[in-house]
Short mmCIF file of C-alpha atoms and ligand atoms in Angstrom, two decimals:
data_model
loop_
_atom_site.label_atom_id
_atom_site.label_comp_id
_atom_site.label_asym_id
_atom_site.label_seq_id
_atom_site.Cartn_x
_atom_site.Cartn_y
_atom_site.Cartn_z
CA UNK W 1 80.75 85.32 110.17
CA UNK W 2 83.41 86.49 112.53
CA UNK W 3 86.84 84.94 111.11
CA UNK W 4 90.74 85.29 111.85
CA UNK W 5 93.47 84.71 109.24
CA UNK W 6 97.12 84.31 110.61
CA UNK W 7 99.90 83.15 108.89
CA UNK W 8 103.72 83.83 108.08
CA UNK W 9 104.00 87.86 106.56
CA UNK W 10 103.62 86.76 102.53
CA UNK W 11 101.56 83.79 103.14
CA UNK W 12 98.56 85.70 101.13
CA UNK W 13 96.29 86.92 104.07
CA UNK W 14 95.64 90.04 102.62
CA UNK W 15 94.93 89.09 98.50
CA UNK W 16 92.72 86.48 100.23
CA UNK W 17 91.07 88.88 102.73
CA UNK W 18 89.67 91.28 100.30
CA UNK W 19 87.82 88.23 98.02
CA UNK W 20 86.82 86.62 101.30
CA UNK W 21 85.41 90.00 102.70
CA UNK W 22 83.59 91.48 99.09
CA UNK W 23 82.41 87.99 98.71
CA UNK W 24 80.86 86.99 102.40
CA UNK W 25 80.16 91.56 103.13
CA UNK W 26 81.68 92.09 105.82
CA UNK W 27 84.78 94.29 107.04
CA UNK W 28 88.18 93.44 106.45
CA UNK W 29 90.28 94.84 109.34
CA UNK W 30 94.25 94.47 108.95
CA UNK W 31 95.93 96.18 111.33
CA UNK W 32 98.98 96.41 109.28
CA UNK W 33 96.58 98.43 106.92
CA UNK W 34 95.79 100.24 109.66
CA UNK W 35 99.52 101.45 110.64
CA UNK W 36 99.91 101.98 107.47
CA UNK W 37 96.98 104.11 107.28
CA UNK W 38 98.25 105.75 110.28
CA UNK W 39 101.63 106.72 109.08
CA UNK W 40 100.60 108.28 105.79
CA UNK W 41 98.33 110.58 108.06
CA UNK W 42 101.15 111.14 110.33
CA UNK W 43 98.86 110.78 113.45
CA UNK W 44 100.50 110.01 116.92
CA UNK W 45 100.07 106.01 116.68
CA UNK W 46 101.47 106.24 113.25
CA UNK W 47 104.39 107.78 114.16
CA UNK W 48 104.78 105.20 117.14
CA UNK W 49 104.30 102.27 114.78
CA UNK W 50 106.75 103.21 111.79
CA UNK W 51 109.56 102.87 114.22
CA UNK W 52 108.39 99.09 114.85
CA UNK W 53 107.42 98.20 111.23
CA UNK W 54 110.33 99.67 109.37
CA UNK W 55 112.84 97.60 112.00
CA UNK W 56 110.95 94.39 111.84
CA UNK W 57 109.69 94.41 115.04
CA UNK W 58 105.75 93.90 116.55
CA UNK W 59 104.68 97.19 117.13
CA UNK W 60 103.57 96.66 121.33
CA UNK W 61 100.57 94.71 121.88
CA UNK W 62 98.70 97.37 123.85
CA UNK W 63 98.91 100.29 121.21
CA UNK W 64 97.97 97.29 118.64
CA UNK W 65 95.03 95.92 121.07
CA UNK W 66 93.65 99.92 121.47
CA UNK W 67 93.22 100.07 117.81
CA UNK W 68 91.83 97.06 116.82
CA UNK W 69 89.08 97.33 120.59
CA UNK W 70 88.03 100.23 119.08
CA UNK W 71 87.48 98.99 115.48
CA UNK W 72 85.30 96.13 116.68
CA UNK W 73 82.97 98.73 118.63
CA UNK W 74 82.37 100.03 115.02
CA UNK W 75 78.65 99.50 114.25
CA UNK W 76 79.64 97.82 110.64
CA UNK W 77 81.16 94.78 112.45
CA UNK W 78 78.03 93.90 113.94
CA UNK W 79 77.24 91.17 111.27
CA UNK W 80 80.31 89.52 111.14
CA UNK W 81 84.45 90.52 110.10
CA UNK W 82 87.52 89.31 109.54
CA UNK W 83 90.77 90.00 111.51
CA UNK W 84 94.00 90.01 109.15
CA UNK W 85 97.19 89.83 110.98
CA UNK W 86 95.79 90.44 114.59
CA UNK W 87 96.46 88.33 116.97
CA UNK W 88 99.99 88.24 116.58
CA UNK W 89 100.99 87.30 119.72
CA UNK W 90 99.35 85.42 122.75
CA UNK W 91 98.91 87.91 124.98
CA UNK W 92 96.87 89.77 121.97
CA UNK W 93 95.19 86.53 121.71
CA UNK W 94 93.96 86.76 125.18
CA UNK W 95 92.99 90.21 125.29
CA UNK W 96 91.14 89.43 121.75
CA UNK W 97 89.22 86.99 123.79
CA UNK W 98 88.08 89.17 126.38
CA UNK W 99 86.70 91.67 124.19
CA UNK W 100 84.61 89.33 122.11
CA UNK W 101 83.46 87.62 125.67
CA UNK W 102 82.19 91.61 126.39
CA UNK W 103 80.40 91.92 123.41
CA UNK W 104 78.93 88.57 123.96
CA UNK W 105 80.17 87.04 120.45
CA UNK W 106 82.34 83.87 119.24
CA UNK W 107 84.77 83.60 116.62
CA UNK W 108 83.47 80.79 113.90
CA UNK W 109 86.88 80.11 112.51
CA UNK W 110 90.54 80.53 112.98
CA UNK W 111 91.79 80.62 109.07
CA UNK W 112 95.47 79.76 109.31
CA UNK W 113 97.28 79.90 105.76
CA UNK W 114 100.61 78.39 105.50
CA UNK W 115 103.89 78.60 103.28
CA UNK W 116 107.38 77.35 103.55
CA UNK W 117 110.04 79.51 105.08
CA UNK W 118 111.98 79.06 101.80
CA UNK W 119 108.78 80.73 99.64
CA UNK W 120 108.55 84.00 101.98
CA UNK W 121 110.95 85.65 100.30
CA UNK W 122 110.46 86.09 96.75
CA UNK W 123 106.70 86.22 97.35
CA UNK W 124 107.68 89.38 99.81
CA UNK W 125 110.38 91.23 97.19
CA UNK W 126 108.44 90.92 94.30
CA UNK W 127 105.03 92.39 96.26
CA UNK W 128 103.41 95.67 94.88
CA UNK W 129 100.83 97.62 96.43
CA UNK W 130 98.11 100.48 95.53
CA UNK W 131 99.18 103.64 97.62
CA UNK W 132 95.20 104.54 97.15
CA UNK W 133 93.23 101.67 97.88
CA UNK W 134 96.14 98.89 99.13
CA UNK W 135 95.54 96.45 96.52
CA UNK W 136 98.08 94.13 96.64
CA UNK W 137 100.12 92.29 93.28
CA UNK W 138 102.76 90.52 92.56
CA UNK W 139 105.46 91.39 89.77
CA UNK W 140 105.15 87.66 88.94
CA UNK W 141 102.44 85.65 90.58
CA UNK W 142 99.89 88.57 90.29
CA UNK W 143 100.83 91.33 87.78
CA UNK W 144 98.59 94.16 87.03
CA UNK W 145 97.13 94.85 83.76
CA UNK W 146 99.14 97.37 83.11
CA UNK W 147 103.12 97.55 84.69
CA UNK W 148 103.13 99.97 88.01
CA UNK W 149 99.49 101.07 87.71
CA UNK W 150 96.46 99.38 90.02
CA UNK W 151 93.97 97.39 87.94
CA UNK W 152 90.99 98.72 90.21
CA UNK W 153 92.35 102.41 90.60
CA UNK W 154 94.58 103.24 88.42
CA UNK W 155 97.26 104.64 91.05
CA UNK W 156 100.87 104.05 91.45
CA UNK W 157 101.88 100.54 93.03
CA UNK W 158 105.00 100.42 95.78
CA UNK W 159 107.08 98.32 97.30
CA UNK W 160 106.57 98.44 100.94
CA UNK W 161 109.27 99.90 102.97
CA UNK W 162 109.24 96.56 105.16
CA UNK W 163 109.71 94.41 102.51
CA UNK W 164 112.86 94.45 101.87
CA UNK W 165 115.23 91.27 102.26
CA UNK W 166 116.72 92.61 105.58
CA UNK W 167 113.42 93.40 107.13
CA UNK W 168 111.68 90.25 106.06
CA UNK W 169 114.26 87.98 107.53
CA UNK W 170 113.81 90.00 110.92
CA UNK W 171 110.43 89.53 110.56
CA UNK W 172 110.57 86.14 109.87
CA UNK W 173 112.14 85.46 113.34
CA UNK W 174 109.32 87.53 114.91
CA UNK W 175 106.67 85.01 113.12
CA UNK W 176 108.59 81.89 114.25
CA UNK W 177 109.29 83.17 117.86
CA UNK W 178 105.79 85.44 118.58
CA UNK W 179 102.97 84.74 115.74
CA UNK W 180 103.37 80.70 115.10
CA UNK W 181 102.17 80.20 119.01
CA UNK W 182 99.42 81.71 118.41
CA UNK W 183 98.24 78.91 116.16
CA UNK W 184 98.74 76.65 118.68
CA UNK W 185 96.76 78.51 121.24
CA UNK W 186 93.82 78.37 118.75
CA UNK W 187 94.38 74.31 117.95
CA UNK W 188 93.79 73.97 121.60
CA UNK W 189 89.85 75.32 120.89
CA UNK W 190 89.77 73.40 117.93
CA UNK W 191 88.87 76.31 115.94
CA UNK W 192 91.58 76.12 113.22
CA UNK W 193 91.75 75.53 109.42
CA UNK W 194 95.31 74.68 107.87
CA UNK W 195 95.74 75.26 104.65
CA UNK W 196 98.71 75.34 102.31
CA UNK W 197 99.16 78.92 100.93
CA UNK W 198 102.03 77.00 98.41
CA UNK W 199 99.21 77.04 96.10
CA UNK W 200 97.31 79.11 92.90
CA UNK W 201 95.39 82.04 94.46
CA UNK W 202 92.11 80.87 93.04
CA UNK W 203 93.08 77.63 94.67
CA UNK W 204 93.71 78.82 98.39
CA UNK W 205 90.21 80.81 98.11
CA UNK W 206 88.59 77.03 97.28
CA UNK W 207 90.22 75.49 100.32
CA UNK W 208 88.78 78.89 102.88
CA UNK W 209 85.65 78.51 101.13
CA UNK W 210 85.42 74.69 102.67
CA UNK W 211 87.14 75.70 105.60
CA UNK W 212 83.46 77.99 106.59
CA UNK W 213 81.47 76.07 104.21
CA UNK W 214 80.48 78.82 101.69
CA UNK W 215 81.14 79.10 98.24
CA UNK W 216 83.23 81.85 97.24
P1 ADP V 301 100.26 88.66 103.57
O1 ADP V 301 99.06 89.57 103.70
O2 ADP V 301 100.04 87.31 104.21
O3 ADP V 301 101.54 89.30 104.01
P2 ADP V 301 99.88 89.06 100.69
O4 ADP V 301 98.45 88.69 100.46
O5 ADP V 301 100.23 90.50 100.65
O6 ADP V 301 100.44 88.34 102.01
O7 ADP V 301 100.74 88.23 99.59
C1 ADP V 301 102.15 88.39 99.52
C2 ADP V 301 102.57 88.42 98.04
O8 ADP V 301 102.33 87.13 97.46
C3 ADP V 301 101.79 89.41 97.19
O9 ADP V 301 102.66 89.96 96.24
C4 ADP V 301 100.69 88.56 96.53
O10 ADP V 301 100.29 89.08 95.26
C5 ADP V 301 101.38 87.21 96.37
N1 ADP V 301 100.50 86.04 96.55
C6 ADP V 301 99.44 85.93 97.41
N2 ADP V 301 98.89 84.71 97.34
C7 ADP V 301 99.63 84.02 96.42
C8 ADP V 301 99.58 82.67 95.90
N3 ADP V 301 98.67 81.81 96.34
N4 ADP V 301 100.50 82.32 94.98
C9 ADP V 301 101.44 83.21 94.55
N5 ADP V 301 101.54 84.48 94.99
C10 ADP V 301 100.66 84.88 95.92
P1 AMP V 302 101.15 93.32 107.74
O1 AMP V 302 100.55 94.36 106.86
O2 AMP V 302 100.13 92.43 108.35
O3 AMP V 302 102.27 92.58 107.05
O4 AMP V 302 101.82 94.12 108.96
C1 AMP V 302 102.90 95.02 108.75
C2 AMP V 302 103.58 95.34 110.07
O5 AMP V 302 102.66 96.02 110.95
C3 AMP V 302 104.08 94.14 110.87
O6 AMP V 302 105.35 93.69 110.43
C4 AMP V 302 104.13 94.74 112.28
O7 AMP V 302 105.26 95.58 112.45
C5 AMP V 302 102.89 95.63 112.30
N1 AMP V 302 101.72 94.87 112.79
C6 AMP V 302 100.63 94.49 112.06
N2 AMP V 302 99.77 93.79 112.82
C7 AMP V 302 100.32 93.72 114.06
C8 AMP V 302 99.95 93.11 115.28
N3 AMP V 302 98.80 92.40 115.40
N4 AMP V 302 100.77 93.24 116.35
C9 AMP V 302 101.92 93.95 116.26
N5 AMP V 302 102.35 94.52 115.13
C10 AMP V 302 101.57 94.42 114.03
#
């Protein structure tokens, strides 16, 4: 199943990426994982994107297009993936299509999960992540077992440098301005599934598992 899953930053993408993606086996690419990824190693892109993701800002859609072209030649998305937070504008939208119309494959759903303006923030502050394996938690929605320590690893959780209140409002304009047309440019193939993100975790996971009619 090839899938995308936009949304406002906070809207739960990634927590429901990783049971969508264990559940249905196939790769979960987030290219804000990827930055991320990129920075820690201190490579040349990753150095180029922490400028970007530390003001707010998109990093620019053709270093973000390289990385994600050459991710989808990878032989393990063959069978199927799922695209977190990519496209986030329309002209990555368009490019996205060209590449799949070279590899001679269709997306089967545009996942679009959606939360009030008004939720973003507390959902963003109170976010903790793995600085191993980028599991994400919340210090209130979705604690770990045990206070600053990753239930699957046992590392240290975070709080991302981007999410603090300052950056998320600044990214929050960048959704509204750049991302939320890209929703509309998918409505237009009829290829979307709304659903409200305002709800339990286990609850959002029902509503993408009707969305692509599998149980997960
Ligand atoms: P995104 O990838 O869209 O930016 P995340 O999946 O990282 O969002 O979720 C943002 C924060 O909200 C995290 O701290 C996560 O644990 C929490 N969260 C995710 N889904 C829900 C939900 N349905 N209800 C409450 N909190 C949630
Ligand atoms: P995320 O992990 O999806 O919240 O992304 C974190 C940050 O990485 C974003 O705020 C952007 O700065 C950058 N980023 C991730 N995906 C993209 C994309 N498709 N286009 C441009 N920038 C991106």
């Amino acid at each position: 199943m090839r899938l995308l899953l936009v949304g406002p930053p906070g809207a739960g993408k990634g927590t429901q990426a990783a049971m969508i993606c264990t559940k249905l086996g196939i790769p979960h690419i987030s290219t804000g994982a990827m930055f991320r990824e990129a920075m820690a190693k201190g490579t040349k892109q990753g150095q180029k994107a922490k400028e970007y993701i530390e003001a707010g800002q998109l990093v620019p859609d053709d270093v973000t297009v390289e990385i994600v072209k050459e991710r989808l030649m990878e032989s393990d998305c063959s069978q199927g993936f799922l695209l977190d937070g990519f496209p986030r504008t329309v002209a990555q939208a368009q490019v996205l299509d060209g590449i799949l119309e070279e590899l001679g494959i269709k997306l089967d759903k545009v996942i679009s999960i959606e939360l009030p303006e008004e939720k973003i923030l507390e959902r963003l502050t109170g976010r903790r992540v793995c600085t191993k394996c980028g599991a994400t938690y919340h210090t209130q929605y979705n604690p770990p077992l045990q206070e600053g320590k990753c239930n699957e690893c046992q590392s240290d959780l975070i709080q991302r440098s981007d999410d603090t209140e300052a950056t998320v409002k600044r990214r929050l304009v960048v959704y509204r301005e750049e991302t939320a047309p890209v929703i509309t440019f998918y409505d237009k193939k009829e290829l979307v599934c709304h659903i409200d993100g305002d709800k339990p975790i286990s609850q959002v996971l029902n509503s993408v598992g009707q969305c692509i009619g599998r149980d997960l």
